[in-house]
Coordinates of C-alpha atoms and ligand atoms in Angstrom, one line a residue:
M1360 CA -23.7 1.8 23.7
E1361 CA -26.1 2.4 20.8
F1362 CA -24.7 3.0 17.5
R1363 CA -26.5 5.8 15.6
E1364 CA -26.6 5.6 11.9
S1365 CA -27.1 8.0 9.0
H1366 CA -27.7 7.0 5.4
V1367 CA -26.1 8.8 2.4
Y1368 CA -26.6 8.1 -1.3
A1369 CA -24.0 8.2 -4.1
D1370 CA -23.4 7.2 -7.6
I1371 CA -19.8 6.3 -6.6
L1372 CA -18.5 5.6 -3.1
I1373 CA -14.7 5.8 -2.8
I1374 CA -13.1 4.3 0.3
G1375 CA -9.7 6.0 1.0
G1376 CA -8.9 9.5 0.2
G1377 CA -5.2 9.2 -0.6
S1378 CA -3.5 9.4 -4.0
A1379 CA -5.7 6.9 -5.9
G1380 CA -8.9 7.9 -4.1
A1381 CA -8.4 11.6 -4.6
M1382 CA -7.6 11.2 -8.3
A1383 CA -10.6 8.9 -8.7
A1384 CA -12.9 11.5 -7.2
I1385 CA -11.6 14.2 -9.5
R1386 CA -12.0 11.9 -12.6
A1387 CA -15.5 10.9 -11.6
K1388 CA -16.5 14.6 -11.5
E1389 CA -14.8 15.4 -14.7
V1390 CA -16.6 12.6 -16.6
N1391 CA -19.9 13.4 -15.1
P1392 CA -20.1 16.6 -13.0
S1393 CA -23.6 15.8 -11.9
Q1394 CA -23.0 12.5 -10.3
R1395 CA -22.7 12.2 -6.5
V1396 CA -19.3 11.1 -5.3
V1397 CA -18.8 10.3 -1.7
I1398 CA -15.4 9.6 0.0
F1399 CA -14.8 7.8 3.4
E1400 CA -11.4 8.8 4.6
K1401 CA -10.0 7.3 7.8
G1402 CA -7.7 10.3 8.5
H1403 CA -8.1 13.7 7.0
I1404 CA -8.0 14.1 3.2
L1405 CA -5.7 17.1 3.4
Y1406 CA -2.8 15.1 4.8
S1407 CA -3.6 11.4 4.7
G1408 CA -1.9 8.6 2.8
C1409 CA 1.5 7.9 1.3
I1410 CA 1.7 11.4 0.1
A1411 CA 1.3 13.0 3.5
R1412 CA 2.1 16.3 1.8
G1413 CA 4.6 16.2 -1.1
M1414 CA 6.5 13.8 -3.2
D1415 CA 9.8 14.1 -5.2
A1416 CA 9.1 11.9 -8.2
L1417 CA 6.5 10.1 -10.4
N1418 CA 8.3 6.8 -10.5
I1419 CA 6.9 5.7 -13.9
V1420 CA 6.5 8.1 -16.8
A1421 CA 7.2 6.9 -20.4
V1422 CA 8.2 10.1 -21.9
P1423 CA 7.7 10.0 -25.7
G1424 CA 11.0 10.0 -27.6
V1425 CA 12.9 8.7 -24.6
T1426 CA 11.2 5.5 -23.5
T1427 CA 8.1 3.5 -24.5
P1428 CA 5.3 1.7 -22.7
E1429 CA 6.7 -1.5 -24.3
L1430 CA 10.1 -1.0 -22.7
Y1431 CA 8.4 -0.3 -19.4
V1432 CA 6.6 -3.6 -19.5
E1433 CA 9.8 -5.5 -20.4
S1434 CA 11.7 -3.6 -17.5
N1435 CA 9.0 -4.0 -14.9
G1436 CA 8.6 -7.7 -15.8
L1437 CA 12.3 -8.2 -14.7
A1438 CA 11.8 -6.1 -11.6
C1439 CA 8.7 -8.3 -10.5
G1440 CA 10.4 -11.7 -10.8
G1441 CA 8.2 -12.4 -13.8
I1442 CA 5.0 -12.1 -11.8
M1443 CA 3.3 -9.3 -13.8
D1444 CA 0.1 -9.1 -15.8
E1445 CA 1.3 -7.2 -19.0
P1446 CA -1.9 -5.4 -20.1
V1447 CA -2.5 -3.5 -16.9
N1448 CA 1.2 -2.3 -16.7
Y1449 CA 1.2 -1.4 -20.4
L1450 CA -2.0 0.7 -19.9
M1451 CA -0.5 2.4 -16.9
A1452 CA 2.7 3.3 -18.7
R1453 CA 0.8 4.4 -21.8
R1454 CA -1.5 6.9 -19.7
S1455 CA 1.5 8.0 -17.6
Y1456 CA 2.7 10.8 -19.8
P1457 CA -0.7 12.4 -20.3
M1458 CA -1.2 12.0 -16.5
M1459 CA 2.0 13.9 -15.8
K1460 CA 1.1 16.7 -18.3
K1461 CA -2.4 17.0 -16.6
L1462 CA -0.8 17.4 -13.2
E1463 CA 1.7 19.9 -14.7
G1464 CA -1.5 21.8 -15.9
W1465 CA -2.7 21.9 -12.4
G1466 CA 0.5 23.7 -11.4
I1467 CA 2.4 20.8 -10.0
F1468 CA 6.1 21.4 -10.7
F1469 CA 8.3 19.0 -12.8
P1470 CA 11.7 20.5 -13.1
R1471 CA 13.3 20.8 -16.6
D1472 CA 16.8 21.5 -17.9
K1473 CA 17.8 24.5 -20.1
E1474 CA 16.8 22.6 -23.2
G1475 CA 13.4 22.0 -21.7
N1476 CA 13.9 18.2 -21.0
Y1477 CA 12.3 16.7 -17.9
E1478 CA 14.7 15.3 -15.2
L1479 CA 14.7 11.6 -15.7
L1480 CA 16.4 9.2 -13.3
Q1481 CA 17.1 5.5 -13.9
V1482 CA 15.7 3.3 -11.0
H1483 CA 14.4 0.4 -13.3
P1484 CA 16.5 -2.4 -14.7
R1485 CA 16.0 -0.9 -18.2
G1486 CA 15.0 2.7 -19.3
K1487 CA 14.8 6.0 -17.4
F1488 CA 11.2 6.2 -16.2
C1489 CA 11.5 8.0 -12.9
L1490 CA 10.5 11.7 -13.5
A1491 CA 11.6 14.2 -10.9
M1492 CA 8.7 16.2 -9.3
K1493 CA 9.2 19.0 -6.8
E1494 CA 5.9 19.5 -5.2
P1495 CA 5.6 19.9 -1.4
E1496 CA 2.0 20.7 -1.6
L1497 CA 0.9 17.8 -3.9
K1498 CA -1.6 16.3 -1.4
T1499 CA -3.3 19.6 -0.5
I1500 CA -3.5 20.4 -4.3
L1501 CA -5.4 17.2 -5.0
A1502 CA -7.6 17.5 -1.8
K1503 CA -8.7 21.0 -2.6
R1504 CA -9.6 20.0 -6.1
V1505 CA -11.7 17.1 -4.8
L1506 CA -13.6 19.5 -2.5
G1507 CA -13.9 22.2 -5.1
L1508 CA -15.6 19.8 -7.5
G1509 CA -18.3 19.1 -4.9
C1510 CA -17.4 15.6 -3.7
Q1511 CA -18.7 14.8 -0.3
V1512 CA -15.9 13.9 2.0
F1513 CA -16.4 12.0 5.3
N1514 CA -13.1 12.5 7.2
R1515 CA -12.3 10.3 10.1
V1516 CA -14.6 7.6 8.7
M1517 CA -13.2 4.1 8.3
G1518 CA -14.7 1.8 5.8
L1519 CA -15.8 -1.4 7.7
Q1520 CA -17.9 -3.5 5.5
L1521 CA -19.1 -3.6 1.9
I1522 CA -22.9 -4.0 1.2
V1523 CA -23.3 -6.9 -1.2
E1524 CA -26.8 -7.2 -2.7
E1525 CA -27.8 -9.9 -5.3
G1526 CA -24.2 -10.6 -6.1
R1527 CA -23.1 -7.0 -6.7
V1528 CA -21.5 -4.4 -4.4
A1529 CA -24.1 -1.7 -3.6
G1530 CA -22.3 0.5 -1.1
A1531 CA -20.5 0.2 2.3
V1532 CA -20.8 0.9 5.9
G1533 CA -18.3 3.1 7.6
I1534 CA -17.7 4.1 11.2
N1535 CA -16.7 7.6 12.5
I1536 CA -13.5 6.7 14.5
R1537 CA -14.2 9.5 17.1
T1538 CA -17.9 9.3 17.6
G1539 CA -18.8 5.7 16.6
E1540 CA -21.5 7.0 14.3
L1541 CA -22.2 4.6 11.4
I1542 CA -22.4 6.0 7.9
V1543 CA -24.3 3.8 5.6
C1544 CA -23.5 4.8 2.0
H1545 CA -25.8 3.3 -0.7
A1546 CA -23.9 3.5 -3.9
K1547 CA -24.1 2.2 -7.5
A1548 CA -20.4 1.4 -7.4
V1549 CA -17.6 1.3 -4.9
I1550 CA -13.9 2.1 -5.5
L1551 CA -11.5 0.7 -2.9
T1552 CA -8.4 2.9 -2.6
C1553 CA -7.4 2.4 0.9
G1554 CA -3.8 1.4 0.5
G1555 CA -1.9 -1.7 1.5
T1556 CA -0.9 -3.1 5.0
A1557 CA 1.7 -0.8 6.3
R1558 CA 1.3 -1.9 9.9
F1559 CA 2.3 -5.6 9.3
G1560 CA 5.7 -6.6 10.7
L1561 CA 7.3 -4.4 13.4
P1562 CA 9.9 -1.8 12.7
N1563 CA 13.3 -2.3 14.6
S1564 CA 12.4 0.7 16.8
G1565 CA 9.5 -1.1 18.2
Y1566 CA 7.2 1.8 17.6
L1567 CA 3.9 0.6 16.2
Y1568 CA 3.5 3.6 13.9
G1569 CA 7.1 4.1 13.0
V1570 CA 6.7 2.4 9.7
Y1571 CA 7.8 3.3 6.1
D1572 CA 4.3 3.3 4.5
F1573 CA 1.4 5.4 5.8
P1574 CA 0.5 3.9 9.2
G1575 CA -3.3 4.4 8.8
N1576 CA -3.2 1.6 6.1
T1577 CA -3.9 -1.5 7.9
G1578 CA -5.1 -3.8 5.1
D1579 CA -8.7 -2.7 5.5
G1580 CA -9.4 -2.8 1.8
Y1581 CA -7.9 -6.2 1.4
G1582 CA -10.2 -7.3 4.4
M1583 CA -13.3 -5.7 3.0
A1584 CA -12.8 -7.1 -0.5
F1585 CA -12.0 -10.6 0.7
R1586 CA -14.9 -10.8 3.2
A1587 CA -17.3 -9.7 0.4
G1588 CA -16.0 -12.5 -1.9
A1589 CA -13.6 -10.7 -4.3
Q1590 CA -10.4 -12.6 -5.2
V1591 CA -7.0 -11.3 -3.8
T1592 CA -3.5 -12.3 -4.9
G1593 CA 0.2 -11.8 -4.3
F1594 CA 0.0 -12.2 -0.4
E1595 CA 3.2 -14.3 -0.4
Y1596 CA 5.3 -11.2 -1.3
T1597 CA 6.1 -9.8 2.1
L1598 CA 8.1 -6.7 1.2
N1599 CA 10.6 -4.5 3.1
Y1600 CA 12.8 -1.7 2.3
Y1601 CA 16.4 -0.6 3.2
I1602 CA 16.3 3.0 4.2
I1603 CA 17.3 5.4 6.9
K1604 CA 17.8 3.7 10.2
D1605 CA 15.2 4.5 12.9
I1606 CA 13.1 6.9 10.9
N1607 CA 12.3 4.6 8.0
A1608 CA 12.0 7.6 5.6
P1609 CA 12.7 7.3 2.0
L1610 CA 15.9 8.6 0.3
L1611 CA 17.6 6.0 -1.9
Y1612 CA 16.3 7.1 -5.2
I1613 CA 16.9 10.8 -4.3
T1614 CA 20.4 10.4 -3.3
L1615 CA 21.9 7.5 -5.3
T1616 CA 20.5 8.8 -8.7
R1617 CA 22.3 12.1 -7.9
G1618 CA 25.8 10.6 -7.3
A1619 CA 25.7 9.6 -3.7
H1620 CA 27.8 6.4 -3.0
L1621 CA 26.5 3.3 -1.3
L1622 CA 29.0 1.7 1.1
N1623 CA 28.8 -1.5 3.1
A1624 CA 30.1 -1.8 6.6
M1625 CA 33.6 -2.6 5.4
D1626 CA 33.6 0.7 3.4
V1627 CA 33.4 -1.2 0.1
H1628 CA 31.6 0.9 -2.5
F1629 CA 28.7 -0.7 -4.4
E1630 CA 29.6 -0.4 -8.0
D1631 CA 26.2 -0.7 -9.5
S1632 CA 25.0 2.8 -10.3
H1633 CA 21.4 2.1 -9.6
P1634 CA 21.4 -0.9 -7.2
S1635 CA 18.1 -2.5 -6.6
L1636 CA 16.7 -3.0 -3.2
Q1637 CA 17.2 -6.8 -3.7
S1638 CA 20.9 -6.3 -4.3
I1639 CA 21.2 -4.1 -1.2
A1640 CA 19.2 -6.8 0.7
L1641 CA 21.6 -9.5 -0.5
E1642 CA 24.6 -7.5 0.7
Y1643 CA 22.9 -7.0 4.1
R1644 CA 22.3 -10.8 4.3
K1645 CA 25.9 -11.5 3.7
D1646 CA 26.5 -9.8 7.1
L1647 CA 28.1 -6.9 5.3
G1648 CA 25.6 -4.4 6.6
P1649 CA 24.7 -1.9 7.8
M1650 CA 25.0 0.0 4.5
R1651 CA 25.6 3.6 4.3
V1652 CA 24.8 6.4 1.9
S1653 CA 27.8 8.7 1.6
M1654 CA 27.7 12.2 0.1
K1655 CA 30.9 13.6 1.3
H1656 CA 32.5 13.5 -2.2
L1657 CA 29.7 15.5 -3.8
P1658 CA 30.0 19.2 -4.6
E1659 CA 28.2 21.6 -2.3
A1660 CA 25.6 22.4 -5.0
K1661 CA 24.6 18.8 -5.3
I1662 CA 24.3 18.3 -1.6
K1663 CA 22.1 21.3 -1.4
E1664 CA 20.0 20.0 -4.2
I1665 CA 19.5 16.7 -2.2
E1666 CA 18.8 18.5 1.1
D1667 CA 16.3 20.8 -0.6
I1668 CA 14.3 17.7 -1.8
L1669 CA 14.7 15.7 1.5
F1670 CA 13.9 18.7 3.8
S1671 CA 11.0 20.1 1.8
T1672 CA 9.1 17.8 -0.6
E1673 CA 9.1 14.4 0.9
R1674 CA 9.3 14.3 4.7
P1675 CA 10.4 17.6 6.1
V1676 CA 10.8 15.9 9.5
Q1677 CA 14.1 14.5 8.1
E1678 CA 15.8 17.8 8.7
R1679 CA 15.1 17.7 12.4
F1680 CA 16.0 14.0 12.5
F1681 CA 19.4 14.5 11.0
A1682 CA 20.1 17.6 13.2
G1683 CA 19.1 15.5 16.3
R1684 CA 21.7 12.8 15.3
G1685 CA 24.3 15.4 14.6
I1686 CA 24.6 14.3 11.0
N1687 CA 25.7 16.6 8.3
F1688 CA 25.9 15.1 4.8
R1689 CA 29.2 17.0 4.1
T1690 CA 31.0 15.1 7.0
G1691 CA 28.9 12.2 8.0
D1692 CA 27.1 9.3 6.3
I1693 CA 23.5 8.1 6.6
E1694 CA 23.2 4.6 8.0
L1695 CA 20.5 2.3 6.3
W1696 CA 18.7 -0.6 7.9
P1697 CA 15.9 -2.9 6.8
T1698 CA 12.4 -1.6 7.4
E1699 CA 9.5 -3.7 8.8
F1700 CA 7.8 -6.1 6.4
Y1701 CA 4.6 -4.9 4.7
L1702 CA 2.1 -5.7 2.0
C1703 CA 1.4 -3.4 -0.9
G1704 CA 0.4 -3.4 -4.5
G1705 CA 2.2 0.0 -5.4
H1706 CA 5.7 -1.1 -4.3
G1707 CA 5.0 -4.7 -4.3
L1708 CA 2.9 -7.5 -5.8
T1709 CA 0.0 -7.9 -3.4
G1710 CA -3.5 -6.7 -4.0
I1711 CA -7.1 -7.1 -5.0
F1712 CA -7.0 -8.7 -8.4
V1713 CA -8.1 -6.2 -11.1
D1714 CA -8.2 -6.1 -15.0
E1715 CA -7.5 -3.3 -17.3
K1716 CA -10.7 -1.6 -16.3
A1717 CA -9.8 -1.7 -12.6
T1718 CA -12.6 -4.1 -12.1
S1719 CA -12.3 -6.7 -9.4
T1720 CA -13.8 -10.1 -9.6
L1721 CA -17.1 -8.8 -7.8
P1722 CA -19.5 -6.8 -10.0
G1723 CA -19.8 -3.1 -8.8
L1724 CA -16.4 -3.3 -7.0
Y1725 CA -13.3 -1.4 -8.4
A1726 CA -9.9 -1.0 -6.9
A1727 CA -6.9 1.3 -7.6
G1728 CA -3.5 2.2 -6.0
D1729 CA -1.7 0.1 -3.3
V1730 CA -4.8 -2.0 -2.5
S1731 CA -4.9 -3.4 -5.9
L1732 CA -2.5 -5.4 -8.1
V1733 CA -0.9 -3.3 -10.8
A1734 CA 2.6 -4.6 -10.0
R1735 CA 4.9 -1.9 -8.7
G1736 CA 2.8 0.9 -10.1
H1737 CA 3.8 3.4 -7.4
L1738 CA 2.2 6.8 -7.6
S1739 CA 1.9 6.7 -11.3
G1740 CA -0.2 3.5 -11.0
A1741 CA -2.3 5.0 -8.2
F1742 CA -3.1 8.1 -10.3
V1743 CA -3.7 6.4 -13.6
F1744 CA -5.8 3.5 -12.2
G1745 CA -7.6 5.9 -9.9
E1746 CA -8.8 7.5 -13.2
I1747 CA -9.6 4.3 -14.9
A1748 CA -11.6 3.1 -11.9
A1749 CA -13.6 6.3 -11.9
E1750 CA -14.3 6.1 -15.7
E1751 CA -15.5 2.5 -15.4
A1752 CA -17.5 3.0 -12.2
T1753 CA -19.2 5.9 -13.9
E1754 CA -20.2 3.7 -16.8
W1755 CA -21.4 0.9 -14.5
G1756 CA -23.5 3.4 -12.6
Q1757 CA -25.2 4.5 -15.7
R1758 CA -26.4 0.9 -16.3
N1759 CA -27.4 0.1 -12.7
T1760 CA -29.7 1.5 -10.1
L1761 CA -29.1 2.2 -6.4
G1762 CA -29.6 -0.8 -4.1
T1763 CA -31.3 -0.6 -0.7
S1764 CA -29.1 -1.9 2.1
D1765 CA -30.0 -5.1 3.8
P1766 CA -31.1 -4.0 7.2
E1767 CA -30.5 -7.5 8.7
N1768 CA -26.8 -7.2 7.9
L1769 CA -26.8 -3.8 9.5
E1770 CA -28.4 -5.1 12.6
D1771 CA -25.8 -7.9 12.8
L1772 CA -23.1 -5.4 12.4
K1773 CA -24.4 -3.2 15.2
R1774 CA -24.9 -6.2 17.5
D1775 CA -21.3 -7.1 16.8
L1776 CA -20.0 -3.7 17.6
R1777 CA -22.1 -3.5 20.8
Q1778 CA -20.6 -6.8 22.0
R1779 CA -17.1 -5.5 21.4
M1780 CA -17.9 -2.3 23.3
D1781 CA -19.1 -4.4 26.2
Q1782 CA -15.8 -6.2 26.3
K1783 CA -14.5 -4.4 29.4
D1784 CA -12.7 -7.2 31.5
G1785 CA -9.5 -8.1 29.4
Q1786 CA -6.0 -7.4 30.7
V1787 CA -4.2 -6.8 27.5
S1788 CA -4.4 -3.3 26.0
I1789 CA -5.2 -3.2 22.3
E1790 CA -1.7 -1.6 21.7
E1791 CA 0.1 -4.5 23.6
F1792 CA -2.1 -6.8 21.6
E1793 CA -1.2 -5.3 18.3
Y1794 CA 2.5 -5.5 19.3
K1795 CA 2.2 -9.1 20.0
V1796 CA 0.4 -10.0 16.8
R1797 CA 3.0 -8.0 14.7
R1798 CA 6.0 -9.6 16.6
L1799 CA 4.6 -13.0 15.8
I1800 CA 4.2 -11.9 12.1
D1801 CA 7.9 -11.2 12.1
D1802 CA 8.6 -14.5 13.7
Y1803 CA 6.6 -16.7 11.4
V1804 CA 5.2 -14.9 8.2
T1805 CA 8.3 -13.1 7.0
P1806 CA 11.3 -14.6 5.2
P1807 CA 13.1 -16.9 5.5
K1808 CA 10.0 -19.0 5.4
N1809 CA 9.4 -22.7 5.7
E1810 CA 6.4 -24.9 6.2
Y1811 CA 6.9 -25.3 9.9
K1812 CA 7.0 -21.5 10.5
L1813 CA 4.0 -20.8 8.2
K1814 CA 1.9 -23.3 9.9
M1815 CA 2.8 -21.9 13.2
A1816 CA 1.7 -18.5 11.8
L1817 CA -1.7 -19.9 11.0
W1818 CA -2.0 -21.4 14.4
W1819 CA -1.1 -18.1 16.1
M1820 CA -3.4 -15.9 14.0
E1821 CA -6.3 -18.2 14.7
R1822 CA -5.6 -18.0 18.3
F1823 CA -5.2 -14.2 18.2
Q1824 CA -8.5 -13.9 16.3
K1825 CA -10.1 -15.6 19.3
E1826 CA -8.3 -13.9 22.0
I1827 CA -8.9 -10.4 20.7
R1828 CA -12.5 -11.0 21.5
E1829 CA -11.8 -12.1 25.0
K1830 CA -8.6 -10.5 26.4
V1831 CA -8.7 -6.9 25.1
P1832 CA -10.6 -4.4 27.1
I1833 CA -12.5 -1.9 24.9
R1834 CA -13.0 1.4 26.8
S1835 CA -13.6 3.8 24.0
I1836 CA -14.4 4.2 20.4
H1837 CA -10.7 4.7 19.8
D1838 CA -10.0 1.2 21.3
L1839 CA -12.8 -0.1 19.2
F1840 CA -11.4 1.1 15.9
K1841 CA -7.9 -0.1 16.8
M1842 CA -9.4 -3.6 17.4
L1843 CA -11.0 -3.5 14.0
E1844 CA -7.6 -2.5 12.4
V1845 CA -5.8 -5.3 14.3
E1846 CA -8.4 -7.9 13.1
N1847 CA -7.6 -6.8 9.5
I1848 CA -3.8 -7.2 10.3
I1849 CA -4.5 -10.7 11.6
L1850 CA -6.6 -11.5 8.5
C1851 CA -3.7 -10.2 6.2
A1852 CA -1.2 -12.4 8.1
R1853 CA -3.5 -15.5 7.6
L1854 CA -3.8 -14.7 3.9
S1855 CA 0.0 -14.1 3.6
A1856 CA 0.9 -17.4 5.4
T1857 CA -1.7 -19.3 3.3
A1858 CA -0.3 -18.0 0.0
S1859 CA 3.3 -18.5 1.2
L1860 CA 2.6 -22.1 2.0
E1861 CA 1.0 -22.7 -1.4
R1862 CA 4.0 -21.3 -3.4
Q1863 CA 6.4 -24.0 -3.0
E1864 CA 9.4 -22.3 -4.4
S1865 CA 11.4 -19.1 -3.7
R1866 CA 10.5 -15.9 -5.9
W1867 CA 11.2 -12.3 -6.0
G1868 CA 14.5 -12.4 -4.1
F1869 CA 14.3 -12.6 -0.3
W1870 CA 10.6 -11.3 -0.2
H1871 CA 9.3 -14.8 -0.8
Y1872 CA 12.2 -16.9 0.2
R1873 CA 11.4 -20.4 1.4
S1874 CA 14.3 -22.1 3.0
D1875 CA 12.6 -25.5 2.3
Y1876 CA 12.2 -24.6 -1.4
P1877 CA 15.2 -22.3 -2.1
Q1878 CA 15.1 -22.5 -5.9
K1879 CA 12.8 -20.6 -8.3
D1880 CA 10.7 -23.0 -10.5
D1881 CA 9.1 -21.2 -13.5
S1882 CA 7.9 -24.5 -14.9
K1883 CA 5.5 -24.8 -12.0
W1884 CA 5.0 -21.4 -10.4
L1885 CA 5.1 -18.7 -13.1
K1886 CA 1.5 -17.7 -12.1
H1887 CA -0.6 -16.1 -9.5
I1888 CA -1.8 -17.6 -6.2
M1889 CA -5.4 -16.4 -5.9
L1890 CA -7.3 -16.3 -2.5
K1891 CA -11.0 -16.2 -2.0
R1892 CA -13.4 -16.5 0.9
G1893 CA -15.1 -19.9 1.2
S1894 CA -18.7 -20.4 2.3
D1895 CA -17.5 -20.5 5.9
P1896 CA -16.2 -16.9 6.4
E1897 CA -12.9 -18.2 8.0
E1898 CA -12.1 -20.5 5.1
I1899 CA -9.5 -19.3 2.6
Q1900 CA -9.8 -21.0 -0.8
V1901 CA -6.7 -21.2 -2.9
S1902 CA -6.6 -21.4 -6.7
H1903 CA -4.0 -20.6 -9.4
R1904 CA -4.3 -18.1 -12.3
P1905 CA -2.1 -17.8 -15.4
L1906 CA -0.3 -14.5 -16.0
T1907 CA -2.0 -12.3 -18.6
R1908 CA 0.1 -11.5 -21.6
M1909 CA -0.2 -8.7 -24.2
R1910 CA -2.3 -10.1 -27.1
Ligands
FAD3134 C1 7.3 7.0 2.0 C2 6.9 6.8 0.6 C3 7.5 7.4 -0.4 C4 7.1 7.3 -1.8 N1 7.7 7.8 -2.8 C5 7.2 7.8 -4.1 C6 7.8 8.6 -5.1 O1 8.6 9.4 -4.9 N2 7.2 8.3 -6.3 C7 6.3 7.4 -6.6 O2 5.9 7.2 -7.8 N3 5.8 6.6 -5.6 C8 6.2 6.9 -4.3 N4 5.7 6.0 -3.3 C9 4.6 5.1 -3.6 C10 3.2 5.9 -3.7 O3 3.2 7.1 -2.8 C11 2.0 5.0 -3.4 O4 2.1 3.8 -4.3 C12 0.7 5.8 -3.6 O5 0.7 7.0 -3.0 C13 -0.5 4.8 -3.1 O6 -1.7 5.5 -3.3 P1 -2.9 4.9 -2.5 O7 -4.1 5.9 -2.8 O8 -3.1 3.6 -2.9 O9 -2.6 4.8 -1.0 P2 -2.6 6.1 0.0 O10 -2.1 7.3 -0.7 O11 -1.7 5.7 1.2 O12 -4.0 6.3 0.5 C14 -4.8 5.3 1.2 C15 -5.8 6.2 1.9 O13 -6.8 5.2 2.5 C16 -7.1 5.7 3.9 N5 -7.6 4.5 4.5 C17 -7.1 3.4 4.9 N6 -7.9 2.5 5.4 C18 -9.1 3.1 5.2 C19 -10.4 2.7 5.6 N7 -10.7 1.5 6.2 N8 -11.5 3.6 5.4 C20 -11.3 4.9 4.8 N9 -10.0 5.2 4.5 C21 -9.0 4.4 4.7 C22 -5.9 6.1 4.4 O14 -6.0 7.1 5.5 C23 -5.2 7.0 3.2 O15 -5.6 8.2 3.1 C24 6.1 6.3 -2.0 C25 5.4 5.7 -1.0 C26 5.9 5.9 0.3 C27 5.2 5.2 1.4

């Protein structure tokens, strides 16, 4: 098969049209309406990403007179096991209130009480930062704004490879996941906003796509950045959640902050009014699970309020799910189970390393949202750093000219894609292969970890990387793009095992728990583990970086 190509030119290319990407595009047009902004989006911008449609809270808003950015930095530092760069988190909190007011100005609804106060919920160790939002159309509102401002959106285009010229990022190549057409975008700056690695471990249900986070996020941004030479960090923090069994949909913040009870399997009520995921995980690991959320004691009005959020704003499919299971919150409880393990900068501590300007360690490359590390920034972090990335990329674009893509690299890429398409003889379908990779990730990359398991992980991932080019038949463009996704998952597993081997301690609760180094050791390990590509593209170089404190 021949891969046709078309070339487009942009001041800023954004890869990933989710929360951070949409906000970056809007901001880029606000600061300079005449600049050309192009988005590659693997799905469709109207419904893609963590906010498939709506969302029920902005998890971090420092409302003046109630909390402060300084308190947020203190509080989030506790929630991150100490691994947090203060300046980026401070900046995010400082811009969080103006961001919320801007969204409100766009018609997004943030409920207030009779006195006009916003509804604030406590989900952090200190301070009420979680601000309730009731907006079932959040994603469509953002997407329409992006299109209305004249950004050029390429839906169903997966960012494949960054173009690096003379040490700076000068665009990227994407592939249309239905036609195989290559889109070569020459850009002065690139912003990566393509989420974390949602498809990493396997969910209990065994469904490849039945994951908590958006299943289109397969660590492509981590892969593109790493292969181009940018530094990434926090890959040892393999995260999972404890939420609704089998559907892996969110509800903890929504129910517990509104008076629901959390019970263990022995019917013992969890006393803590805002239990952390880590304390729930601990209970589960004491063989006291499954935990349950119980609302039977709540007044009808409260249950209705919760149903209203769960069945409209966040994931409306929950209504059908509970009906199908015969669960009514007035009479029955909601069973919770651990989700699959995943990698994420927004809920977790994994990402492309960025500074206060959303700048990566590669000139011309910016990153925002779950693909970058602004520890546990959630939606607030995606929005604020989406804006910052756009502002900084605009300024960079004013100082730099467009590059011309290196045709040699493009020919190499096309040759590689053709070879993959010629791979017809294997016996393992790409879906079965993905299942196997992720099963082995569960076995060897997730906690409890130890040196033996992590070395086995590296052995397996090396083998998978070879076998995917031999044993998997590629019968269509669909198979081809799944194969490219699975290769990114394999790379993420290698990065995760490498970082986990390096960090010879346990940190951030169960999420980096090493049974051979069960203690936390601040004297040696209160720092980042940084990963970077070596001169051989397969080599992962490891270094350490001190945490950045407020000056
Ligand atoms: C179920 C759930 C509930 C949440 N609830 C809340 C909440 O109530 N409050 C809160 O503050 N936070 C919440 N969060 C967190 C918050 O939604 C995320 O941190 C935030 O949306 C991340 O934005 P993002 O742009 O980085 O990623 P996303 O919004 O996921 O966007 C990534 C986009 O990149 C695209 N993409 C992926 N790979 C490629 C590629 N190779 N090329 C092109 N495009 C690509 C994807 O299709 C997707 O559209 C929740 C998250 C989840 C998963």
